[in-house]
Coordinates of C-alpha atoms and ligand atoms in Angstrom, one line a residue:
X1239 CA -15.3 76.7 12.1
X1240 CA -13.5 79.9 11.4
X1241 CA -15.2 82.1 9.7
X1242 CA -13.9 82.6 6.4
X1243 CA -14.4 78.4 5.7
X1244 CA -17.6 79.0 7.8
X1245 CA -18.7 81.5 5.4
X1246 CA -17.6 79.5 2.0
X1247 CA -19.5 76.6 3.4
X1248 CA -22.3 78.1 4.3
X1249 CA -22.7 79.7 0.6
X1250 CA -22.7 75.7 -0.8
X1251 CA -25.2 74.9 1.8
X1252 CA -27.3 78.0 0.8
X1253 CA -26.6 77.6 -3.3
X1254 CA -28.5 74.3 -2.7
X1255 CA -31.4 74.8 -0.8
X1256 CA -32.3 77.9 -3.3
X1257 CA -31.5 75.0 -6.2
X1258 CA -34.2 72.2 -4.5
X1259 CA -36.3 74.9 -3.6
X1260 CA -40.4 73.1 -3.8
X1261 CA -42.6 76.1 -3.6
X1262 CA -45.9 74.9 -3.6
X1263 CA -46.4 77.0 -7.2
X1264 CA -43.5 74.8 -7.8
X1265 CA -44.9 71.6 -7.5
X1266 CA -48.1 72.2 -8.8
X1267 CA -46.1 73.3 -12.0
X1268 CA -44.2 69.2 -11.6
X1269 CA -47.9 67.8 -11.0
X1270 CA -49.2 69.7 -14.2
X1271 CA -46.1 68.6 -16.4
X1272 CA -47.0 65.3 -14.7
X1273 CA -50.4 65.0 -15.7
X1274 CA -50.1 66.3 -19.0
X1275 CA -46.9 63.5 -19.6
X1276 CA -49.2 60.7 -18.7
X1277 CA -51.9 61.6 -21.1
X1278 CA -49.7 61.7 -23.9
X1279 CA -48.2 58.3 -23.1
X1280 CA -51.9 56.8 -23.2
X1281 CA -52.5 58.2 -26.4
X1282 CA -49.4 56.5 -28.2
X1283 CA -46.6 54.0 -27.7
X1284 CA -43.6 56.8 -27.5
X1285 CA -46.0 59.3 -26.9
X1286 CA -44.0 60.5 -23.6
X1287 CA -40.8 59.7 -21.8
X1288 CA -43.3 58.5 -19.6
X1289 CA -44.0 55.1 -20.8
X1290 CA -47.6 54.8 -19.3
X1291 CA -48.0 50.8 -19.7
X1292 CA -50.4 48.9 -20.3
X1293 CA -50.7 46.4 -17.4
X1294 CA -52.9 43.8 -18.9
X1295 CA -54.4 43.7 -14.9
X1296 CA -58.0 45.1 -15.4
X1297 CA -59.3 43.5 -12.3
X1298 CA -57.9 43.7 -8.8
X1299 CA -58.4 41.6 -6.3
X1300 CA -61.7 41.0 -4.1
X1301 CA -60.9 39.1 -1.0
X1302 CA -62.3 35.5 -2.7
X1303 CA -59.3 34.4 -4.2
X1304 CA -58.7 30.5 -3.1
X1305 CA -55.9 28.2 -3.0
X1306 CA -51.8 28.2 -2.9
X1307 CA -49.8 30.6 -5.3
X1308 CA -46.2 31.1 -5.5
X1309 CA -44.3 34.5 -6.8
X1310 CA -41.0 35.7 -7.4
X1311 CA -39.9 39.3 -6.6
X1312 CA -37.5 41.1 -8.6
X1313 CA -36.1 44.5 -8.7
X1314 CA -34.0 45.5 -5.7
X1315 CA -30.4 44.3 -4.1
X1316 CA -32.6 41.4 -3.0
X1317 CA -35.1 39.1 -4.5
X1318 CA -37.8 37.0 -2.8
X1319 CA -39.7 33.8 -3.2
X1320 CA -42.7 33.5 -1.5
X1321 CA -45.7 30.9 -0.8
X1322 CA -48.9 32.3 -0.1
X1323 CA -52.2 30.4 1.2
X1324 CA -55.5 32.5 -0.3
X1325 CA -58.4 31.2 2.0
X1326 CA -60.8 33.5 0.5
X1327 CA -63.2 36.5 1.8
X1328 CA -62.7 35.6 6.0
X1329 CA -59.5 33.9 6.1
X1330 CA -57.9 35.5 3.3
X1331 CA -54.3 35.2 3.7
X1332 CA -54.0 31.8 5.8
X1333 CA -50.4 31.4 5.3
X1334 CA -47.9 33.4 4.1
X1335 CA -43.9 32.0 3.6
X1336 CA -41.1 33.6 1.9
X1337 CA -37.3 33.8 1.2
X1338 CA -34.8 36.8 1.0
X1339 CA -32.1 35.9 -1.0
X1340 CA -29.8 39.0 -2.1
X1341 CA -28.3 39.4 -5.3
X1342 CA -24.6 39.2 -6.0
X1343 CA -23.2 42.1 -7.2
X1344 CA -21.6 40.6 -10.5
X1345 CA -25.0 39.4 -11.7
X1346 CA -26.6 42.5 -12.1
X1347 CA -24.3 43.3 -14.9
X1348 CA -23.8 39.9 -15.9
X1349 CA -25.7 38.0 -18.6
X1350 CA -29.7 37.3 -18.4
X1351 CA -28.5 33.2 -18.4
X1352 CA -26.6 33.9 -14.9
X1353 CA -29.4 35.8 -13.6
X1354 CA -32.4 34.1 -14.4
X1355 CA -30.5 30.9 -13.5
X1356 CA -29.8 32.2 -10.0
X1357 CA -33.2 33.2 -9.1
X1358 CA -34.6 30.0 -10.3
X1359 CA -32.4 27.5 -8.6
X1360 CA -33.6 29.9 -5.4
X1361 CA -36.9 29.0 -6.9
X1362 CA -36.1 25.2 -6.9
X1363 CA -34.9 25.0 -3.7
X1364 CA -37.8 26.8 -1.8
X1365 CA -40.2 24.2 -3.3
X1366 CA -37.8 21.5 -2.3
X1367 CA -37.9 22.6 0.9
X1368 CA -41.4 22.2 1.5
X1369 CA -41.8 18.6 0.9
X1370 CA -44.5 17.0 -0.1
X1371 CA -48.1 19.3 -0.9
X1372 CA -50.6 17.2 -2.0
X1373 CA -52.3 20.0 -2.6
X1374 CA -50.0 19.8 -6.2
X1375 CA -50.9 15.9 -6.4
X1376 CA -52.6 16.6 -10.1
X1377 CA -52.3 19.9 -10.4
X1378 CA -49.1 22.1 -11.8
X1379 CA -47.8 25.0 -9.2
X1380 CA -48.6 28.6 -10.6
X1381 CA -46.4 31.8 -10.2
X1382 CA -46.9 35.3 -10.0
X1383 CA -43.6 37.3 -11.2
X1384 CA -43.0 40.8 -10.3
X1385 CA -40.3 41.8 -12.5
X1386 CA -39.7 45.5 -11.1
X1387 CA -38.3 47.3 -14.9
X1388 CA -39.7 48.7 -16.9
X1389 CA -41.6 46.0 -19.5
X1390 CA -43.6 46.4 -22.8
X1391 CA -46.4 43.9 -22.0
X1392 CA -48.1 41.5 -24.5
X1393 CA -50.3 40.2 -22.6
X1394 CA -50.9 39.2 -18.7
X1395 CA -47.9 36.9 -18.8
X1396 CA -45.2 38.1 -21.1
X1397 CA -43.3 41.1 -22.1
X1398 CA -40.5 42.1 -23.7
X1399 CA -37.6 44.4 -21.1
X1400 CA -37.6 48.4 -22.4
X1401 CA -34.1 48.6 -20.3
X1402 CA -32.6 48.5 -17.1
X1403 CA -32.9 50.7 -14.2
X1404 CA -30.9 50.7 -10.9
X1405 CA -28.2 49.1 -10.2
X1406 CA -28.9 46.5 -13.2
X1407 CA -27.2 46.5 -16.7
X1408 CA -27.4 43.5 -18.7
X1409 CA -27.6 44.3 -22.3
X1410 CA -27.9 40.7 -23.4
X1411 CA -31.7 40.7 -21.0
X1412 CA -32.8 44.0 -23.3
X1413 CA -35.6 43.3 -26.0
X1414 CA -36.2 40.0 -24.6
X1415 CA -39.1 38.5 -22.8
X1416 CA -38.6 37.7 -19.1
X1417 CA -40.8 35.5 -18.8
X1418 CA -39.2 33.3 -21.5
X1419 CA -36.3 33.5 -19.7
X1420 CA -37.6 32.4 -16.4
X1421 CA -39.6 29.8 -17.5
X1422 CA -36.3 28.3 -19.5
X1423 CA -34.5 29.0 -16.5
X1424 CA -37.3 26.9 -14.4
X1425 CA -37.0 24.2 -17.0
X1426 CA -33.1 23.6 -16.3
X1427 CA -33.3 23.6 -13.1
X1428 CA -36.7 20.9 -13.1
X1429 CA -39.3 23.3 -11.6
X1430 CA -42.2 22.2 -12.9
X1431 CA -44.6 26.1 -12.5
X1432 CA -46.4 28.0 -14.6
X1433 CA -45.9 32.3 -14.5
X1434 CA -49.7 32.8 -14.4
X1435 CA -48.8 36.7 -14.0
X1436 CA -45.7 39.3 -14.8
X1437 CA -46.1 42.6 -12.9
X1438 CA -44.3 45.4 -12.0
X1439 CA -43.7 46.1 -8.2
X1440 CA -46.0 49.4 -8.3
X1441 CA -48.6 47.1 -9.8
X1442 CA -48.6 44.4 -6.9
X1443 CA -48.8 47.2 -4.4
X1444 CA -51.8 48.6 -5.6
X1445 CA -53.6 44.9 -5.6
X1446 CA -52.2 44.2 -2.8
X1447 CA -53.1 47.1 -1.4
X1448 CA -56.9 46.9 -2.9
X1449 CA -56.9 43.1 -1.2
X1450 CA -57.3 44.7 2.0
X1451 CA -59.2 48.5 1.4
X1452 CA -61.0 48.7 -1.5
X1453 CA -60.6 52.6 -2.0
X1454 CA -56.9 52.0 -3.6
X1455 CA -56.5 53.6 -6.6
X1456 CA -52.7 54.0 -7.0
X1457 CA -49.4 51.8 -6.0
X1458 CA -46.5 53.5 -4.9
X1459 CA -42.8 52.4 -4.9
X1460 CA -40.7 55.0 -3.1
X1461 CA -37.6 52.7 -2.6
X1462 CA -33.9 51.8 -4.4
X1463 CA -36.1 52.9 -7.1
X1464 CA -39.7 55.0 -7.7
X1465 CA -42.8 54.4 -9.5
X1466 CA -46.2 54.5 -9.6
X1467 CA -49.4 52.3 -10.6
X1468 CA -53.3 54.0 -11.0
X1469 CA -56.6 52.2 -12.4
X1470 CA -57.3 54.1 -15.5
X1471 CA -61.0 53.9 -17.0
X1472 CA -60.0 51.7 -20.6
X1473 CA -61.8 54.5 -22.0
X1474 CA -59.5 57.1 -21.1
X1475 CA -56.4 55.2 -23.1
X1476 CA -56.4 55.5 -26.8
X1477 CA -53.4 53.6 -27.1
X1478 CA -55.1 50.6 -25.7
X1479 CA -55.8 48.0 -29.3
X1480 CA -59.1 45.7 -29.2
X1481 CA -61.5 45.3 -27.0
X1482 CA -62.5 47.3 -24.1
X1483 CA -61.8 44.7 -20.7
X1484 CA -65.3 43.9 -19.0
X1485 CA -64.1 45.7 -16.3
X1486 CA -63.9 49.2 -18.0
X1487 CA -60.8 49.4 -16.3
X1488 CA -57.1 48.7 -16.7
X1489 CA -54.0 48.9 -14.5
X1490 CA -51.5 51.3 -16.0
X1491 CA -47.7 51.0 -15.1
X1492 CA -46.7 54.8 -15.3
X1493 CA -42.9 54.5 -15.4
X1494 CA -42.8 57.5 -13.9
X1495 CA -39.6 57.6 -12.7
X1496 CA -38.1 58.6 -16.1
X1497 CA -40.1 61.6 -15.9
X1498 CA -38.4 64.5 -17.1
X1499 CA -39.5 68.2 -17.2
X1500 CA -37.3 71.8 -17.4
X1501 CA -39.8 72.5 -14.6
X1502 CA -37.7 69.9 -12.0
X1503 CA -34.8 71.4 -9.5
X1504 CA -32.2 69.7 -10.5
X1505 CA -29.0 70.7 -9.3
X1506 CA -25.0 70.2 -10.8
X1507 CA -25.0 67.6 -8.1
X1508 CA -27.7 65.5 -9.6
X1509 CA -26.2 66.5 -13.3
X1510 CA -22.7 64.7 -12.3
X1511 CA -24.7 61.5 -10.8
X1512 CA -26.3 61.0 -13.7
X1513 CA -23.3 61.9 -16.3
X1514 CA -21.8 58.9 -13.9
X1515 CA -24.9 56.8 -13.7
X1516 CA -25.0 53.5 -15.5
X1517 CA -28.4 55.2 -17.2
X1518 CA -27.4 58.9 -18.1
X1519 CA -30.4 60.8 -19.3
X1520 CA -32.8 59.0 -18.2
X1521 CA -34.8 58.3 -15.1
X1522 CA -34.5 61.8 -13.9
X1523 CA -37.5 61.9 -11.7
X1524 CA -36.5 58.7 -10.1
X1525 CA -32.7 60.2 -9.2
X1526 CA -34.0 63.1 -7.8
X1527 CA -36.8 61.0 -5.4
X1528 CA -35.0 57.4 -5.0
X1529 CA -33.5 55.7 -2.1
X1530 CA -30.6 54.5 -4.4
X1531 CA -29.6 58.2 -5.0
X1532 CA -30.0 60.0 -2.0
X1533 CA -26.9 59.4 0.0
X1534 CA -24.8 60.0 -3.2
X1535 CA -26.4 63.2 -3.6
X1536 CA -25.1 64.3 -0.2
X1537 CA -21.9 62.8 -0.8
X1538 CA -21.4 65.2 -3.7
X1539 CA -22.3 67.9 -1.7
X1540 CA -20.4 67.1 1.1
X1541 CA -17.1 66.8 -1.4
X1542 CA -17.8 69.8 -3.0
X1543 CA -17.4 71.6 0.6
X1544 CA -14.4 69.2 1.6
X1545 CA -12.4 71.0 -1.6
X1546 CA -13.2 74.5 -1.0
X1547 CA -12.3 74.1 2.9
X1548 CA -10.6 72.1 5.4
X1549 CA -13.6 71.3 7.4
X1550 CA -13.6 67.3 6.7
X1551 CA -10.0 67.0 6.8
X1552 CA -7.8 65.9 3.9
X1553 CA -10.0 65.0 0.8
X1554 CA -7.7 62.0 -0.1
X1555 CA -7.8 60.5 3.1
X1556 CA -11.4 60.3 3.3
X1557 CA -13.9 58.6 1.3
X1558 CA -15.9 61.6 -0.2
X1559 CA -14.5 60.2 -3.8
X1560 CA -16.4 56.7 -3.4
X1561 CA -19.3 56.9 -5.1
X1562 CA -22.7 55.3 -3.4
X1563 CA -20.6 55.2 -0.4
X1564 CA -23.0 56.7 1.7
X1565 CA -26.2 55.3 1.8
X1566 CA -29.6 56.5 2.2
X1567 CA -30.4 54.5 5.9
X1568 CA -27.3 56.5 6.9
X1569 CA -28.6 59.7 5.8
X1570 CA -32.2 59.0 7.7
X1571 CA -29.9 58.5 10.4
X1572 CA -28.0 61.4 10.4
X1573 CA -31.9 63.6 9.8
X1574 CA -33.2 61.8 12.9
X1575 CA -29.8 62.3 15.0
X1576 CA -31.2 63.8 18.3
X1577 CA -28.3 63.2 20.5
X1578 CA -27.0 66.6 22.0
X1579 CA -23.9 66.5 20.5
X1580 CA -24.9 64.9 17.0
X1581 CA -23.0 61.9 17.9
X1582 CA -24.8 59.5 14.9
X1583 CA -23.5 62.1 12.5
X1584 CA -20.4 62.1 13.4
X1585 CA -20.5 57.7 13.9
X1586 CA -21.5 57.8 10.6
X1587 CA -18.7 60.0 9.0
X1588 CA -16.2 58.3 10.4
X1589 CA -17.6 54.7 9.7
X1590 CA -18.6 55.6 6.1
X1591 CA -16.0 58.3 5.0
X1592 CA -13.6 58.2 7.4
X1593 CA -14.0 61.6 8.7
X1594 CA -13.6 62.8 11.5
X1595 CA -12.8 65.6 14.0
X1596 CA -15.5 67.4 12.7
X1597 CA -17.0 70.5 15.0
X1598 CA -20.4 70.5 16.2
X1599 CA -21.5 72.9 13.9
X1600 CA -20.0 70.9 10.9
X1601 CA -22.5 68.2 11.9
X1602 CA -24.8 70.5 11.9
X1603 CA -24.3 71.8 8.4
X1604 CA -24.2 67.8 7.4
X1605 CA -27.6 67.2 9.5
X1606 CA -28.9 70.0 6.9
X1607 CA -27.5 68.8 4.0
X1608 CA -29.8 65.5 4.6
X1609 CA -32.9 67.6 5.5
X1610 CA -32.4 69.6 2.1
X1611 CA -31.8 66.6 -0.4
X1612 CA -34.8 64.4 1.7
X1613 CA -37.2 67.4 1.3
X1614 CA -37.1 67.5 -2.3
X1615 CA -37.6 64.3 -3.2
X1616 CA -40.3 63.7 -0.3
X1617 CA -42.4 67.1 -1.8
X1618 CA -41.1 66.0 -5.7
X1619 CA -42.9 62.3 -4.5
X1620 CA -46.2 64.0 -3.3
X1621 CA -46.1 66.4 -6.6
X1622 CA -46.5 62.9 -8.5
X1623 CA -49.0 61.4 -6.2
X1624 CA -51.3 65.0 -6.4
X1625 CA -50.5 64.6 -11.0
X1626 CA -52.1 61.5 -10.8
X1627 CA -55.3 62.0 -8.5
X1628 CA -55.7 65.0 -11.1
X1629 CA -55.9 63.1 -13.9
X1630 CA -58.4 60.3 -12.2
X1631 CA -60.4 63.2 -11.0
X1632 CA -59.9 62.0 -7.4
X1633 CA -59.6 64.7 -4.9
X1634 CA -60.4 67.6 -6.9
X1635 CA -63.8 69.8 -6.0
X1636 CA -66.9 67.7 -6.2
X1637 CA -64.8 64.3 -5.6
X1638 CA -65.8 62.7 -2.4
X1639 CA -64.9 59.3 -3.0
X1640 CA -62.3 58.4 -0.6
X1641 CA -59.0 57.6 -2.0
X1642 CA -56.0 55.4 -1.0
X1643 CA -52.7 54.9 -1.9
X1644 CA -50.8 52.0 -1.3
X1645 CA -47.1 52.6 -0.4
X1646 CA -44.4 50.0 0.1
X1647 CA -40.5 50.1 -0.1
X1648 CA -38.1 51.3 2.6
X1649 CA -37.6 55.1 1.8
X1650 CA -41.1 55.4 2.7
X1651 CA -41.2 52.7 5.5
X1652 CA -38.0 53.8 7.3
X1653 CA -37.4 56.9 6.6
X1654 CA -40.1 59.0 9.1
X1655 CA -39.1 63.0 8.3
X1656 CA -39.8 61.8 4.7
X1657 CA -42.7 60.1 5.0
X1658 CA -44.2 63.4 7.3
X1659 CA -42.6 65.7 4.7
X1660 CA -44.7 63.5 1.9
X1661 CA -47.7 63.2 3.8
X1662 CA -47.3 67.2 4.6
X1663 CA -47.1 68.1 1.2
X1664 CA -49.8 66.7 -0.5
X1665 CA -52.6 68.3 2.4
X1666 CA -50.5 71.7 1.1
X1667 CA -51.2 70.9 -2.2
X1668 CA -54.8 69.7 -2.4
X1669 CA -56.0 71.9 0.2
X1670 CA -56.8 70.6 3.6
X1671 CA -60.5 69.9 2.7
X1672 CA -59.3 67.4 -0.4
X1673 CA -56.7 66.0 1.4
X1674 CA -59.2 64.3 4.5
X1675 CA -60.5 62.2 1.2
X1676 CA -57.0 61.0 0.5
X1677 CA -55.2 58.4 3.1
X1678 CA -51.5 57.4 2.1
X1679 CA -51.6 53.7 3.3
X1680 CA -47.9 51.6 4.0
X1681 CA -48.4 48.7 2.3
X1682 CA -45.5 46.4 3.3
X1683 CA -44.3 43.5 0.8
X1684 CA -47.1 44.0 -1.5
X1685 CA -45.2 43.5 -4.5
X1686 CA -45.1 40.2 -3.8
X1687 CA -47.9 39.2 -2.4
X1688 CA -49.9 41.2 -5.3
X1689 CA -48.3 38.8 -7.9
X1690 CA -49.4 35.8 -5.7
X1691 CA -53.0 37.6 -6.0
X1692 CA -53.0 38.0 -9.4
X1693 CA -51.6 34.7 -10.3
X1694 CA -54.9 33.5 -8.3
X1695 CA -57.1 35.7 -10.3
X1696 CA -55.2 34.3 -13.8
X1697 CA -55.4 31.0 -12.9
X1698 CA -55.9 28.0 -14.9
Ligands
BGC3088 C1 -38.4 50.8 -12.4 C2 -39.8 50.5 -12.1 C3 -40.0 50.1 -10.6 C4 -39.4 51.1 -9.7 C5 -39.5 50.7 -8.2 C6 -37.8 51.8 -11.3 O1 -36.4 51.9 -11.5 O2 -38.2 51.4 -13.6 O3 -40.3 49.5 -13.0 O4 -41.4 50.0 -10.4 O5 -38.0 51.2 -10.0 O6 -38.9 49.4 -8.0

């Protein structure tokens, strides 16, 4: 580098660490804002930007659940069918089959008809392919359906889509219940099943989650998206109409990924991705934490340095323009490059943006770039977790109830310096004491195997 572009560089590099700067006071400040967000979402519909909703789950599974449940995930670039076999308390799950079909692009901004149509002749197909199950001799074939948006829910098996998030946009799907639309879908296509359950993703990862360690309390999704799931006391949720369930408890879908707060470090770069995001305004927690957004963070980043100085070549002949271009496995990659000579980072600028020729100490600079955006959302993620033990009283002085959460998607599965940074953060900010009572818990495919569960436990 000469020095001059060295120096210009350097002064991007350092205007955005000081702009995702997570101070512990920081973060406590996010987990406050946080807390206080999700109480006012219990006390009214539109109480927060924070939808806070009502699950209709107030049990979660115990281990007994018998017989053979079918579930449909949906909320990613790929959706799954799976088969589950409950054998109850010893065998528990006997046998376990799915499907990973991904989604063509064009039907996540299609029409709800195209959509729902393609997941159910996937739907059709799996059950085809098993042949004859006796097992279904007299008896209709129930589904769990993990519908990963955000959904106003009338009751354990229908609700009504608030809006897309992601990579969806289907404005005929909005307002509508999805579980009309599957089932009509099903019908077309000659499935004969009945949706026993809709949940969101965070919600089977908590079940799934309690299945196997009954100290869960909260369901995490740190993947294309983010969210999170808690058992509230029914009590504690004024918004909740009629009677109080048995259990005293219910299953709250926070939504917090559209969490928004003048307390958040969000940069210009994160203001551009949203003004281009399918969704502007909204889900601002969830673009500064979420797989999908990570790698175009950095790409900004990196453009922003590619104008000001030659140090990735000519702008036009790269790819710094493409938006999502670079993804967030890449930028894991380039974090946990170790070679001596940072030969990932520079495999992956040339395969991705076609850059290359870069110095050493370029990839270096890149290398920090990742470390800086990954931070954030790892510490912002932990903030969220610590917002919500605080307002379940878990982990706070006097607590000593042992507390899980269940974790799934592949931000936090893949991605090690994040998961460290997340799991680093939270013992910083409930004190090392707290933090032995708390166990962050990976809790792989459990969106879909928690709809299987709760189709069991809403059974007819
Ligand atoms: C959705 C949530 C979902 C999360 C993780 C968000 O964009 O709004 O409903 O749980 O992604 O999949």
């Amino acid at each position: 580098m000469v020095a001059g572009e060295a120096a210009v560089a350097e002064r991007v590099v350092e205007e955005l660490r000081a702009a995702c700067a997570t101070p512990a006071a920081r973060l406590n400040e996010v987990a406050a804002a946080m807390e206080e967000e999700m109480r006012a979402g219990l006390r009214e519909e539109g109480g927060s930007k924070i939808k806070m909703i009502i699950s209709y789950v107030d049990n979660l599974p115990t281990g007994n659940e018998e017989g053979f449940f079918y579930a449909l995930d949906l909320g990613g670039t790929n959706f799954r069918v799976l088969r589950v076999q409950l054998a109850g308390k010893d065998k528990r799950v006997a046998k376990r089959e799915s499907k990973e079909v991904s989604i063509p692009p064009h039907l996540m901004s299609g029409n709800a008809a195209e959509l729902f149509s393609f997941i159910a002749s996937a739907l059709a197909k799996f059950v085809t392919d098993e042949g004859h199950n006796n097992v279904f001799d007299d008896k209709q074939r129930e589904l769990g359906f993990t519908f990963s948006f955000p959904v106003r829910q009338s009751s354990i098996a229908s609700g009504t889509l608030i809006k897309w998030t992601k990579a969806f946009s289907i404005d005929d799907a909005v307002g509508e219940d999805v579980v009309a639309e599957l089932q009509t879908a099903m019908g077309k296509q000659g499935v004969d099943m009945r949706v026993a359950a809709l949940i969101n993703d965070t919600v089977g990862t908590l079940a799934a989650g309690r299945y196997n360690d009954e100290d869960v309390v909260i369901g995490v999704i740190l993947g294309t998206g983010s969210n999170a799931a808690y058992v509230e006391e029914a009590s504690a949720i004024p918004k909740l109409e009629g009677e109080l369930p048995k259990s005293g408890n219910m299953v709250i879908n926070t939504e917090w990924g559209n969490f928004d707060s003048s307390c958040l470090p969000v940069t210009e770069y994160d203001q551009a991705l949203d003004e281009e995001s399918l969704n502007p305004g909204e889900q601002i927690f969830e673009k500064l934490i979420s797989g999908l957004y990570l790698g175009d963070i950095v790409r900004r980043v990196l453009l922003k340095i590619a104008l000001q100085t030659p140090l990735f070549g000519n702008v036009s002949q790269t790819k710094l323009k493409t938006r999502f271009i670079l993804r967030t496995p890449d930028i894991s990659a380039m974090r946990h490059d170790e070679t001596p000579d940072l030969s990932v980072v520079a495999e992956k600028l040339a395969e991705n943006l076609k850059i290359r020729d870069t110095s050493l100490e370029t990839r270096k600079m890149v290398v920090e770039i990742c470390d800086i955006v990954t931070r954030r959302s790892a510490r912002l993620a932990a903030a969220g977790i610590v917002g919500i033990l605080r307002k379940i009283g878990r982990a706070v002085p006097g607590d000593e109830r042992r507390s899980v959460v269940a974790v799934d998607g592949g931000l936090f599965e893949h991605y090690a310096a994040f998961r460290e940074c997340l799991e680093g953060t939270l013992v910083e900010l409930l004190g090392e004491e707290a933090a032995k009572s708390v166990a962050v818990k990976l809790t792989k495919d459990g969106s879909g195997l928690g709809a299987a569960l709760i189709a069991a436990a809403h059974s007819q």
